[in-house]
Coordinates of C-alpha atoms and ligand atoms in Angstrom, one line a residue:
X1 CA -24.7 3.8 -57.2
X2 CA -26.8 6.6 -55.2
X3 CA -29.6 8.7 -56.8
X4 CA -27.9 11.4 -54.9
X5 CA -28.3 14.9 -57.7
X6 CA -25.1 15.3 -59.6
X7 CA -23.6 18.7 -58.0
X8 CA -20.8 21.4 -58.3
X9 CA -20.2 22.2 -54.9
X10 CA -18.1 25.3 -54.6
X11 CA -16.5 26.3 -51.5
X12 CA -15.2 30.0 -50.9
X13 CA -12.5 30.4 -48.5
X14 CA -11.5 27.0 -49.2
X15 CA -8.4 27.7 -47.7
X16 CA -9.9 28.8 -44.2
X17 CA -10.6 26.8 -41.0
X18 CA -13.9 25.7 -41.6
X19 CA -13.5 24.3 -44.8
X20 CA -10.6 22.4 -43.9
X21 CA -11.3 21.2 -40.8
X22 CA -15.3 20.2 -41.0
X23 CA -16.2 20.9 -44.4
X24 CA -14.1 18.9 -46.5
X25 CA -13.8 15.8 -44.1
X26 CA -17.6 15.6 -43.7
X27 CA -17.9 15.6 -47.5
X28 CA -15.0 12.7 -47.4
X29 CA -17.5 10.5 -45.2
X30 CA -19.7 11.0 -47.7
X31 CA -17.6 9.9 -50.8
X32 CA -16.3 7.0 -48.7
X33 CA -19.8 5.7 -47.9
X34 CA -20.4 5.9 -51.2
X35 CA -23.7 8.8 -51.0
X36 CA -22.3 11.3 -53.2
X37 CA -22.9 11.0 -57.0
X38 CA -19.9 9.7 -58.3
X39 CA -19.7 12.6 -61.0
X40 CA -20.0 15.5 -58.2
X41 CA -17.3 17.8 -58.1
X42 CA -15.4 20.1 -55.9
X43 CA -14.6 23.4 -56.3
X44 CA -12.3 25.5 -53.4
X45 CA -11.5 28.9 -53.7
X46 CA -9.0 30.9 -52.3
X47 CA -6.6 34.5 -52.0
X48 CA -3.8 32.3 -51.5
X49 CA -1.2 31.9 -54.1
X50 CA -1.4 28.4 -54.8
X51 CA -1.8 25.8 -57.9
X52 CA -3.3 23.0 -57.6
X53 CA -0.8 20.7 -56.8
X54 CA 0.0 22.7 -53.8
X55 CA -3.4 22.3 -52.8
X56 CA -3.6 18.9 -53.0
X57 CA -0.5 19.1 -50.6
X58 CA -2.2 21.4 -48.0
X59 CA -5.3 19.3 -48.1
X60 CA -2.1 15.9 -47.5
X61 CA -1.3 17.9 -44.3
X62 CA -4.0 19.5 -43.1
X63 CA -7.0 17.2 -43.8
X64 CA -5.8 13.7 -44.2
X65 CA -4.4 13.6 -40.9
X66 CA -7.6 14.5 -39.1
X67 CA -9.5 11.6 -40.8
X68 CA -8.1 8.9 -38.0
X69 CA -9.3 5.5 -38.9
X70 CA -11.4 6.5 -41.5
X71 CA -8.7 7.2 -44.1
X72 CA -8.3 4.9 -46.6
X73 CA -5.9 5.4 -49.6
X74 CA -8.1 4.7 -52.7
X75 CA -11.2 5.9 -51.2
X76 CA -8.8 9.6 -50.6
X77 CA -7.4 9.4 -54.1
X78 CA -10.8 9.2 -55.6
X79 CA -12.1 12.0 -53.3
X80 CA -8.7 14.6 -54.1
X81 CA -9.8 13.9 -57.9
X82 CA -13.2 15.9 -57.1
X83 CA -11.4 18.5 -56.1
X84 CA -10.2 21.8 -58.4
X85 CA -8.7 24.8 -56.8
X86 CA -9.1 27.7 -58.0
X87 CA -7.7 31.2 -56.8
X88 CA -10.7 33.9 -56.7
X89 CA -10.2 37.8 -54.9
X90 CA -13.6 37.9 -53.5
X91 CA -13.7 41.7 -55.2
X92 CA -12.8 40.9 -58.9
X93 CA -15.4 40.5 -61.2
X94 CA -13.2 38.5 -63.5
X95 CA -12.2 36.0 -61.0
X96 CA -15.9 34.8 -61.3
X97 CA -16.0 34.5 -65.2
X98 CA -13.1 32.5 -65.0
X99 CA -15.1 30.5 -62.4
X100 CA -17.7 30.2 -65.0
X101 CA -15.4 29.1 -67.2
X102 CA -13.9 26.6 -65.0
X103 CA -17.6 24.8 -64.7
X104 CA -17.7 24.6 -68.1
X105 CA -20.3 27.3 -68.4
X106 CA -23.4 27.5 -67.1
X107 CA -25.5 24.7 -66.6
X108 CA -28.3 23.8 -64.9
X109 CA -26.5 20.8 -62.3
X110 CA -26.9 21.6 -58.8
X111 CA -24.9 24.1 -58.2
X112 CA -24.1 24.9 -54.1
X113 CA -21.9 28.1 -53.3
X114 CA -20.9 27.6 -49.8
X115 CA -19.7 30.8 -48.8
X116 CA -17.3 29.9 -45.6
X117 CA -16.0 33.6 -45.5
X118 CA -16.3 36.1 -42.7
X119 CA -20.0 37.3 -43.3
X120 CA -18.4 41.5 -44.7
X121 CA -17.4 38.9 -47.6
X122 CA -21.2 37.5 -48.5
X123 CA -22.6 41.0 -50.1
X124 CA -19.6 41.2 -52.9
X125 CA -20.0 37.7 -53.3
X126 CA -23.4 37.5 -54.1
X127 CA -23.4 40.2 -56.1
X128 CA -20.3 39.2 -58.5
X129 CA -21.9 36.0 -58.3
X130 CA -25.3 37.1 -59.7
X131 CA -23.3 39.2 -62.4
X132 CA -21.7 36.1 -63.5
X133 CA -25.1 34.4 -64.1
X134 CA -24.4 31.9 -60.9
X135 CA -27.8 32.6 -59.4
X136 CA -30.1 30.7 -61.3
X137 CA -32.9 28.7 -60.3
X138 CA -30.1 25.7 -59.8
X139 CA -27.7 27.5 -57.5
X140 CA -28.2 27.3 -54.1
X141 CA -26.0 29.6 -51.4
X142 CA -25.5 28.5 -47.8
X143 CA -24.6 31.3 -45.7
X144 CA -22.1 30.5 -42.4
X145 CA -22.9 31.9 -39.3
X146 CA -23.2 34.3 -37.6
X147 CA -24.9 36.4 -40.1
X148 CA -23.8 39.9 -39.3
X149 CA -22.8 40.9 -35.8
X150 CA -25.8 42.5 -34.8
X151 CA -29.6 43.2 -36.3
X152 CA -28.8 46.4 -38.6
X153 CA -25.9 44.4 -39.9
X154 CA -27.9 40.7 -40.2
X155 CA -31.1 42.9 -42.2
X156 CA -28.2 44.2 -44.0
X157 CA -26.8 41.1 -45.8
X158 CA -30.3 39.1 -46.0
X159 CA -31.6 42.1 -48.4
X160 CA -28.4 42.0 -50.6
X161 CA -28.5 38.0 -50.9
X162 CA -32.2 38.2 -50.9
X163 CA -31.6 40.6 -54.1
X164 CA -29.9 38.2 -56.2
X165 CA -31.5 34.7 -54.8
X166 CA -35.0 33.4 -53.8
X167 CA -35.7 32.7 -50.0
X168 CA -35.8 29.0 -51.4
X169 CA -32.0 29.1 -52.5
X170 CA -30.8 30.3 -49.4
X171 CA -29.5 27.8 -47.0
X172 CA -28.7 29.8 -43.7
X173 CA -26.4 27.1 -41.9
X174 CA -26.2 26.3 -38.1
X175 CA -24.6 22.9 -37.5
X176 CA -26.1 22.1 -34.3
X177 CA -29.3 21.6 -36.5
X178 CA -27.6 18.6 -38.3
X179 CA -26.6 16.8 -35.0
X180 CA -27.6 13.0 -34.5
X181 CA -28.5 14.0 -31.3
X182 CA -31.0 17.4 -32.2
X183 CA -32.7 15.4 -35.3
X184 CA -33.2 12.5 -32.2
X185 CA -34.8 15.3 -30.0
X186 CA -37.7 15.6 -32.3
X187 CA -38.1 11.8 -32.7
X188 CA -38.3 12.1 -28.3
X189 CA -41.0 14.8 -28.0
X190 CA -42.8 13.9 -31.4
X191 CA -42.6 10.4 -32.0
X192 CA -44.0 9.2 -28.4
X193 CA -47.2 10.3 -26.6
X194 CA -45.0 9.7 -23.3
X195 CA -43.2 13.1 -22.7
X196 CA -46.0 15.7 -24.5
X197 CA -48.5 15.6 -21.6
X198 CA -45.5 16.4 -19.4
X199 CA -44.0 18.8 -21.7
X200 CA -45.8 22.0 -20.3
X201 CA -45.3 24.2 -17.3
X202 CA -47.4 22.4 -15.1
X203 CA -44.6 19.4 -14.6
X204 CA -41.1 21.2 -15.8
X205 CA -39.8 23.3 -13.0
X206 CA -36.5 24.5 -15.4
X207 CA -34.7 24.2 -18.5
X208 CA -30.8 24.5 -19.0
X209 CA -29.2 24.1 -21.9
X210 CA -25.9 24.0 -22.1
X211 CA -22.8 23.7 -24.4
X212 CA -19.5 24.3 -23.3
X213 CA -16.1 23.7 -24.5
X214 CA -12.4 22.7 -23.6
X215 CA -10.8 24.5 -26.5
X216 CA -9.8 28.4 -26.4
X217 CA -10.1 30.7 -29.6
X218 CA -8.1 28.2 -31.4
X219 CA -6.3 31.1 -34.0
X220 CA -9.3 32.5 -34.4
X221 CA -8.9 35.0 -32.1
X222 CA -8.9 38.1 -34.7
X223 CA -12.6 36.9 -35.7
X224 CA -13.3 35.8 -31.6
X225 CA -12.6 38.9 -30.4
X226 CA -15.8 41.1 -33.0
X227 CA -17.9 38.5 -31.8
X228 CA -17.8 36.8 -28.6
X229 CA -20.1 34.1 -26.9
X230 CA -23.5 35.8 -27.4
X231 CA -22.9 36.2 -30.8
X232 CA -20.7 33.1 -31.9
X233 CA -23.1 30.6 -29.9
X234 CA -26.0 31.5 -28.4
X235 CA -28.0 33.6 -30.6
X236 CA -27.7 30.6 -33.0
X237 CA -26.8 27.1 -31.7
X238 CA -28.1 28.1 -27.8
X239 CA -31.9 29.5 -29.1
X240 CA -32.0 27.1 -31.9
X241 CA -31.9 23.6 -29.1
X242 CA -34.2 26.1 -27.5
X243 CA -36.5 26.2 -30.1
X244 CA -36.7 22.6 -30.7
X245 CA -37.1 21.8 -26.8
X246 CA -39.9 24.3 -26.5
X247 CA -42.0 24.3 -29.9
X248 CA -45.6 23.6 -30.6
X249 CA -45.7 19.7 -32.4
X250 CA -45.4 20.6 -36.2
X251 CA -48.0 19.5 -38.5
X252 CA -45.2 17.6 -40.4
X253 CA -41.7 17.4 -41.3
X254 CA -42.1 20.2 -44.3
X255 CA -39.3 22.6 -43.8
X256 CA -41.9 25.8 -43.4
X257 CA -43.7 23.6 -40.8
X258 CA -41.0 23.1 -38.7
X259 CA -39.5 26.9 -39.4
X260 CA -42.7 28.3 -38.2
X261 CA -43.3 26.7 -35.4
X262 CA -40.0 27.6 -34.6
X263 CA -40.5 31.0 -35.0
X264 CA -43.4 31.3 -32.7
X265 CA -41.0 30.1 -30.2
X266 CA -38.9 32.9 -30.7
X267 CA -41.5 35.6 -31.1
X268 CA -42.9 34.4 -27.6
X269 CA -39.0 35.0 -25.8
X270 CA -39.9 38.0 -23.3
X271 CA -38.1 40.7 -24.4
X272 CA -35.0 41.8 -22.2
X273 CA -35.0 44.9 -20.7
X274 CA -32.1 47.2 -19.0
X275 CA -32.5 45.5 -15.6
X276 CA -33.6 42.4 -16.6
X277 CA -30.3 42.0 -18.5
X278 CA -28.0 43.3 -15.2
X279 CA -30.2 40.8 -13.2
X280 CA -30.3 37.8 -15.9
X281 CA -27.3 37.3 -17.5
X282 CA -23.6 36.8 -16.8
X283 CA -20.5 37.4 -19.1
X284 CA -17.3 35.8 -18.2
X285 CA -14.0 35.9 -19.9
X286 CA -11.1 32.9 -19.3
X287 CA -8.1 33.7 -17.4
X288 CA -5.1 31.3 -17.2
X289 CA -5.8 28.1 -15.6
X290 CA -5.5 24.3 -16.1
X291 CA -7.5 21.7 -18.9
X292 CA -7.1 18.2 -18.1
X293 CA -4.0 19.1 -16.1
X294 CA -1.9 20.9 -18.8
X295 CA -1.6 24.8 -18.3
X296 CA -2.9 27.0 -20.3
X297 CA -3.2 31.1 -20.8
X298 CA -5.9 33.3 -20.7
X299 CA -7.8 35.0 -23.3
X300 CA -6.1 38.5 -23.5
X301 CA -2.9 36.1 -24.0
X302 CA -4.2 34.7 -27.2
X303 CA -3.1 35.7 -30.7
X304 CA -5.1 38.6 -31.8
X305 CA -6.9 39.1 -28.8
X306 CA -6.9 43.0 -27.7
X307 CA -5.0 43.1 -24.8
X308 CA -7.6 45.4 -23.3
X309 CA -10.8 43.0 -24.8
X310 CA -14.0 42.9 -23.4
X311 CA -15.4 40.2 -25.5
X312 CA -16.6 37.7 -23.6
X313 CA -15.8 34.0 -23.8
X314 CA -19.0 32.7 -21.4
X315 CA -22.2 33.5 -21.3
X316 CA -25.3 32.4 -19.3
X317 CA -28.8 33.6 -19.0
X318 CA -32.4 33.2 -17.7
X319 CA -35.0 33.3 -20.6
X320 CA -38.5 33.2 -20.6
X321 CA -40.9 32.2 -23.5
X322 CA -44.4 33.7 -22.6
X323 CA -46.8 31.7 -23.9
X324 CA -49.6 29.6 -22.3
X325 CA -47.3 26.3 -22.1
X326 CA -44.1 27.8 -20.9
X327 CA -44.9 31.3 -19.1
X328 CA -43.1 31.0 -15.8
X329 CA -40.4 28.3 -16.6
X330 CA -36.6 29.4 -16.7
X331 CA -34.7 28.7 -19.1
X332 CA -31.1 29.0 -18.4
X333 CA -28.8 28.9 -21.2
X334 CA -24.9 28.5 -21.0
X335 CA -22.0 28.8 -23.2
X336 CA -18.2 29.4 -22.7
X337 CA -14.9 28.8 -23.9
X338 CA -12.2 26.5 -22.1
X339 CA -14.7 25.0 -19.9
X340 CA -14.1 22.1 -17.7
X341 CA -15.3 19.3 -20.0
X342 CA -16.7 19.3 -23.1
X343 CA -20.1 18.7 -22.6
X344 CA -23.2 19.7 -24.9
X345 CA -26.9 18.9 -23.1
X346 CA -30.0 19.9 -22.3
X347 CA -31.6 18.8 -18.9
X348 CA -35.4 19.3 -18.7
X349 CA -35.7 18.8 -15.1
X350 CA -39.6 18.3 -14.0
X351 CA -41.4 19.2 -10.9
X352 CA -41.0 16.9 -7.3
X353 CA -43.8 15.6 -5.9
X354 CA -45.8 17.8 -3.9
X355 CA -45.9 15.7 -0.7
X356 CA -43.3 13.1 0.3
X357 CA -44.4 9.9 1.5
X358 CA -41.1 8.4 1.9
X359 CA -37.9 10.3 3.3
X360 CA -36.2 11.9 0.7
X361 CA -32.7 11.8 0.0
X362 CA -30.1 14.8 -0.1
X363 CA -29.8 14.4 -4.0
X364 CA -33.6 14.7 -4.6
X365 CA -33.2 17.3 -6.9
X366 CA -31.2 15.1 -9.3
X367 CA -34.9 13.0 -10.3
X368 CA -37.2 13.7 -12.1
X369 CA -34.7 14.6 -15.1
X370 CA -34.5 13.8 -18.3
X371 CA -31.1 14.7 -19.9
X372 CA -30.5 15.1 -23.2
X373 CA -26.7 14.6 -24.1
X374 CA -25.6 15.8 -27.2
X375 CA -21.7 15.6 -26.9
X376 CA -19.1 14.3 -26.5
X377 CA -21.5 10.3 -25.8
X378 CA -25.2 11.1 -27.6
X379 CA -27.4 9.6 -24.7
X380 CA -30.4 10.2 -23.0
X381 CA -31.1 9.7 -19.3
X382 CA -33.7 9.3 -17.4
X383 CA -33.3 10.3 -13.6
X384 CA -36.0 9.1 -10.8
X385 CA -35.9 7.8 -7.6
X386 CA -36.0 4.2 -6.5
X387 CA -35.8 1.9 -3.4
X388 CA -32.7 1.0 -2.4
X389 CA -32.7 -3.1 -1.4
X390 CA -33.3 -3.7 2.1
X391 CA -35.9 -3.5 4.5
X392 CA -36.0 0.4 5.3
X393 CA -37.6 2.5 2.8
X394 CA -35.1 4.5 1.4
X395 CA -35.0 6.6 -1.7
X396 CA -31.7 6.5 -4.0
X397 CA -31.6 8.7 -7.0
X398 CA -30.9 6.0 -10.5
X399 CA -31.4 6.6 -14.0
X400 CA -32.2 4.9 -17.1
X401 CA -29.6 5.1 -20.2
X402 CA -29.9 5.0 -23.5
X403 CA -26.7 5.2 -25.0
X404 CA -27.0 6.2 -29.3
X405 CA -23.7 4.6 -30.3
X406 CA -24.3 1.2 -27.9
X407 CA -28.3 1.0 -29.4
X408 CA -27.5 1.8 -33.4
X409 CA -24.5 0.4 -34.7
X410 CA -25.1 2.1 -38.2
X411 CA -22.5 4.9 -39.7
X412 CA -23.4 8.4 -37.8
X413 CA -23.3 10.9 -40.2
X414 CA -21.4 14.3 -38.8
X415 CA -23.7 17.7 -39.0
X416 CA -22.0 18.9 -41.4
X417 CA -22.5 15.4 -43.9
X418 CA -25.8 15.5 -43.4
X419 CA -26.9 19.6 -44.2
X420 CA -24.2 19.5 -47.1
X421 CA -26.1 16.7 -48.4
X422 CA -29.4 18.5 -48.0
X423 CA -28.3 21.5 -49.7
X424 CA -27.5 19.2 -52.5
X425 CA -30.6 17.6 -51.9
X426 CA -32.8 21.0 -52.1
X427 CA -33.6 20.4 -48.1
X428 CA -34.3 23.2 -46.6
X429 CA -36.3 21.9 -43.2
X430 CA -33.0 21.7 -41.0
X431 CA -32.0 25.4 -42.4
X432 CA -32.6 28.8 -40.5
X433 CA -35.5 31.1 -42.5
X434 CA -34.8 34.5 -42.8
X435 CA -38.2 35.6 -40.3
X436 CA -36.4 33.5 -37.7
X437 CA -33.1 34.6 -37.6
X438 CA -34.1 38.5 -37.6
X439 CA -36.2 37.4 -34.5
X440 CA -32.9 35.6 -33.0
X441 CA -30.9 39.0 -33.7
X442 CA -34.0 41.5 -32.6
X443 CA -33.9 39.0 -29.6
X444 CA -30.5 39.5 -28.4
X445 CA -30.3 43.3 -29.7
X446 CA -31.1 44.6 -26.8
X447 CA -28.7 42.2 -24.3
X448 CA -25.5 43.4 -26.3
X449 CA -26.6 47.1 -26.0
X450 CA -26.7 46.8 -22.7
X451 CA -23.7 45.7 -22.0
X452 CA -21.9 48.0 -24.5
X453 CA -24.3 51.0 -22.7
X454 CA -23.0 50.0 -19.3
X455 CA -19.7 48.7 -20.7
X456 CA -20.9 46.1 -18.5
X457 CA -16.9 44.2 -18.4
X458 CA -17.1 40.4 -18.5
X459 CA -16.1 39.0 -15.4
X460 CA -13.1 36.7 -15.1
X461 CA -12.8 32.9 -14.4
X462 CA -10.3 30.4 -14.4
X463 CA -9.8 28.1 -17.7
X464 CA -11.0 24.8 -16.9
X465 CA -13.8 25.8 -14.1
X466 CA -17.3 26.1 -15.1
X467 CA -17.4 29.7 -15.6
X468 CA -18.1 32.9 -13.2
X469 CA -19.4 31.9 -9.8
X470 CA -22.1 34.3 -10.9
X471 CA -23.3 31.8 -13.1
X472 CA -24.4 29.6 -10.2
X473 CA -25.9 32.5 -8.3
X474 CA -27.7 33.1 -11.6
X475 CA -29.5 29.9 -10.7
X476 CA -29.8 30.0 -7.2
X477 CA -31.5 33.1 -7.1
X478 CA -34.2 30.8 -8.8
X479 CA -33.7 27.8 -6.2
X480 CA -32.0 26.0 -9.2
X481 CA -28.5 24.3 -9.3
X482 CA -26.4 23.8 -13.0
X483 CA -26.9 20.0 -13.8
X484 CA -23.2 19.2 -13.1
X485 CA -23.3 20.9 -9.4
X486 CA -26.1 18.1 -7.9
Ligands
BG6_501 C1 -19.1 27.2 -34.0 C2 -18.5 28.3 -33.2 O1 -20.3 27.6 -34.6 O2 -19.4 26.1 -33.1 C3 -17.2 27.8 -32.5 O3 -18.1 29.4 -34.1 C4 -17.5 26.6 -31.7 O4 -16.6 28.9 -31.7 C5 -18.3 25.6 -32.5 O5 -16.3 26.1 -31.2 C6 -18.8 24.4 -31.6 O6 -19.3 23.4 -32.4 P1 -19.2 21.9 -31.9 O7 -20.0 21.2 -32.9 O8 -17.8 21.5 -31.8 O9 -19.9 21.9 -30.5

C-alpha cells in the first residue's frame, strides 16, 4: 500500500508518440513497483476511431513490446484495467461533458490533464476544459514542450492557460529535469563543499554541454520540420542543464527556490546580437551517411520533410552568462540528430596550472575535467594527471569513475516516472515557471531571427559524424576542443 494521492490521470493524444512510447510505460514502472494508488485511473483520449477493446489491442502492440524484461503478465493486466479510452475532437465542447461524465462527475481527486498534443492544440483545450468545470483547484495541467515555436507564440498560450488555471496548476514539462543523472547534479554541486570553491571563473576555463543522438526524425518529421534543433532541444533541455550547472546554491529544495535561482541564470545569458549569432553559432542539417555501420538517408529524404527544408537538425553555440561568477567562461552547447553515438554530458573542464613543473603530456588538456554523463551509462569522471610507475617523472592523463548503476543497485525511476508522479504529487520544484520559460524564448528570439533574416541555410554533415566541421572551429577559435576530439 503507498500513500501516493488517489488520481484521474487523463492523457490527450493518447494515441500519439509520446504517450505511447514514454508516457504510458513510465506510468507501468510505477504500477509494477507498486507507487501508484491502487485506485488511480487512466484516462487516454484520442481522434481515432477506436473502442476500447481496440485500444487495449494498440497498447498489446505498441507498448507491451517495448517493456523488455520488465513485463510481467499480471502486473500488465492490472495496469490495462486502469485504463479507459475515450474518443474526444479536441474542438467539441461535448466531447468534454461526456468526459465529465466518464469521471463520474466532478470531484475533487487529483485530477492531472496531460495535454501530449502539438502545443496549436493547448488553447482549445484549456478552454473547453475550463467550460466543462475541469479546472478547479484539484486539476492540474502539464503542458509538453516546446511551448509555442517562438516568444509571441509561447506569451500566447501561457495567457490563455494562465486564464483558466493558477500558475500553481500548471506543470510546464521538460524531461531532462526528471533525469537520475540532473537530480544527481544538484546533489554534486550542493551536497559537498568540494566543487563550490572551484565552481567560479577563476578555475573553469569552459563549459560544453552536450546531447546528441543516433536516431533521425523518427516519423515525426511533419512536427521536426516547424521546429528544428533550437527549438526542439536547446531552448529547453540544452539551457535547462545550463541552468543547473551555472546557478547560485538555492536556499532550499522549495520549487520557487530552485525556479528563481534558475531564472537569474537565464536573465544573466548575454544577449545575442546579429554578429554575435553569424560568429557563435552553427546550424547543421544530416545528409545520408552511416550509424553503427547500417546506411541511412538524409533529412530532406525523410517522411514529411520539405524537400527544400532548412530546418536544422544540429545546433551548437557559445553562450555567455554575465555575471560576477561566470562573465568570461564559454559555454558551448550542442545538439543534433543522427549523431555518432548517443551520448548526453556535460564536461566542466577547469583551468591547468599556471606553470608546469613536470613535462606535460600531449593529452594535457584532457585533466582537470570533471564529466558529467547523463546517457546512455549515468557516471561521473574525474580527469587529472598522475605519475606513470617508473623512475622518470612522467605525467599520464587517468580518471576517477563513479559509475550510478555499479554504486546504487535500487530501481531507477525513468524522467518521465518520476515528474508524472510529482504532478500527482502537487510537485512543482522540477517544473519550468512561466518567468523562466519567456526568458528561455526572449533568449533565443533573437538567434532564430537571424537566421530566418539572413536565411542563414544550415550547413550539411554526414549522418553518423559529429556534426559540421564548423562546430569544431566553433571551439577552436576559443583554444577549446569538443570533449570527444581530445
Ligand atoms: C525530446 C525531443 O524533447 O527529447 C526529441 O523532442 C528528442 O526530438 C528527445 O529525441 C531526447 O530525449 P532523450 O531523453 O531520449 O535524450
Amino acid at each position: 500500500m503507498t500513500d501516493a494521492p488517489n488520481f484521474d490521470l487523463i492523457f490527450f493524444g493518447g494515441t500519439g508518440d509520446l504517450t505511447l512510447r514514454k508516457l504510458l510505460p513510465a506510468l507501468y514502472a510505477a504500477h509494477k513497483a507498486g507507487i501508484l494508488h491502487p485506485d488511480g485511473r487512466i484516462f487516454t483520449l484520442g481522434r481515432r476511431n477506436l473502442e476500447q477493446a481496440g485500444y487495449l489491442a494498440l497498447l498489446n502492440t505498441h507498448v507491451k513490446p517495448g517493456l523488455g524484461d520488465d513485463f510481467d503478465a499480471p502486473a500488465w493486466a492490472a495496469f490495462l484495467a486502469r485504463i479507459r479510452f475515450q474518443r474526444l475532437d479536441a474542438n467539441n465542447a461535448d466531447d468534454y461533458q461526456r468526459l465529465v461524465d466518464a469521471l463520474g462527475g466532478l470531484s475533487d481527486r487529483v485530477t492531472v490533464c496531460y495535454l501530449a498534443t502539438a502545443p496549436d492544440l493547448f488553447t482549445t483545450i484549456c478552454t473547453h476544459l475550463a467550460a466543462a468545470g475541469l479546472n478547479h483547484a484539484n486539476v492540474r495541467v502539464v503542458l509538453e514542450k516546446p511551448l509555442g515555436r517562438d516568444l509571441a507564440s509561447s506569451t500566447a498560450i501561457n495567457a490563455a492557460v494562465g486564464r483558466h488555471f493558477a500558475e500553481n496548476q500548471i506543470y510546464r514539462i521538460d524531461h531532462y529535469l526528471g533525469k537520475e543523472s540532473v537530480q544527481n547534479l544538484m546533489a554534486i554541486r550542493f551536497g559537498n563543499a568540494l566543487f563550490e570553491p572551484l565552481w567560479r571563473r577563476e578555475w573553469i576555463d569552459n563549459v560544453q554541454i552536450t546531447i546528441a543522438e543516433q536516431l533521425g526524425v523518427e516519423g515525426r518529421g511533419e512536427f521536426y520540420d516547424r521546429m528544428g534543433a533550437l527549438r526542439d532541444v536547446l531552448q529547453n533541455h540544452l539551457l535547462q542543464l545550463l541552468c543547473i550547472v551555472a546557478m547560485e546554491p538555492p536556499v532550499s529544495l522549495a520549487e520557487d527556490a530552485i525556479r528563481d535561482e534558475k531564472l537569474k541564470v537565464l536573465k544573466a545569458l548575454k544577449p545575442f546580437s546579429t554578429q554575435d549569432v553569424t560568429e557563435r553559432t552553427v546550424r547543421g542539417q544530416y545528409r545520408a551517411g552511416a550509424i553503427d555501420g547500417q546506411p541511412v538517408a538524409g533529412y530532406l529524404e525523410e517522411p514529411n520533410v520539405a524537400p527544400d527544408s532548412k530546418t536544422e537538425t544540429f545546433v551548437a553555440l557559445q553562450a555567455e552568462i554575465a555575471n560576477w561568477r561566470w562573465a568570461g567562461v564559454p559555454f558551448f552547447l550542442r545538439t543534433g540528430k543522427r549523431m555518432q553515438e548517443r551520448v548526453a554530458e556535460i564536461v566542466v573542464n577547469f583551468r591547468n596550472v599556471p606553470h608546469a613543473v613536470f613535462p606535460m603530456p600531449l593529452d594535457v588538456h584532457s585533466a582537470n575535467r570533471l564529466v558529467i554523463r547523463l546517457q546512455p551509462k549515468e557516471s561521473i569522471q574525474l580527469y587529472f594527471l598522475a605519475k606513470e610507475p617508473g623512475d622518470t617523472m612522467s605525467l599520464q592523463s587517468t580518471y576517477l569513475n563513479l559509475d550510478f548503476h555499479t554504486m546504487f543497485k535500487a530501481r531507477w525511476a525513468d524522467a518521465y516516472e518520476r515528474l508524472l508522479l510529482d504532478v500527482i504529487h502537487g510537485r512543482l520544484a522540477l517544473f519550468m515557471r512561466r518567468d523562466e520559460q519567456v526568458q528561455a524564448w526572449t533568449w533565443v528570439e533573437p538567434i532564430i531571427e537571424a537566421w530566418e533574416r539572413h536565411t542563414i541555410a544550415p550547413r550539411s554533415y554526414t549522418a553518423g559524424s559529429w556534426g559540421p566541421a564548423a562546430s569544431s572551429s566553433l571551439l577552436s577559435r576559443a583554444g577549446v576542443v569538443w570533449h570527444e576530439e581530445t
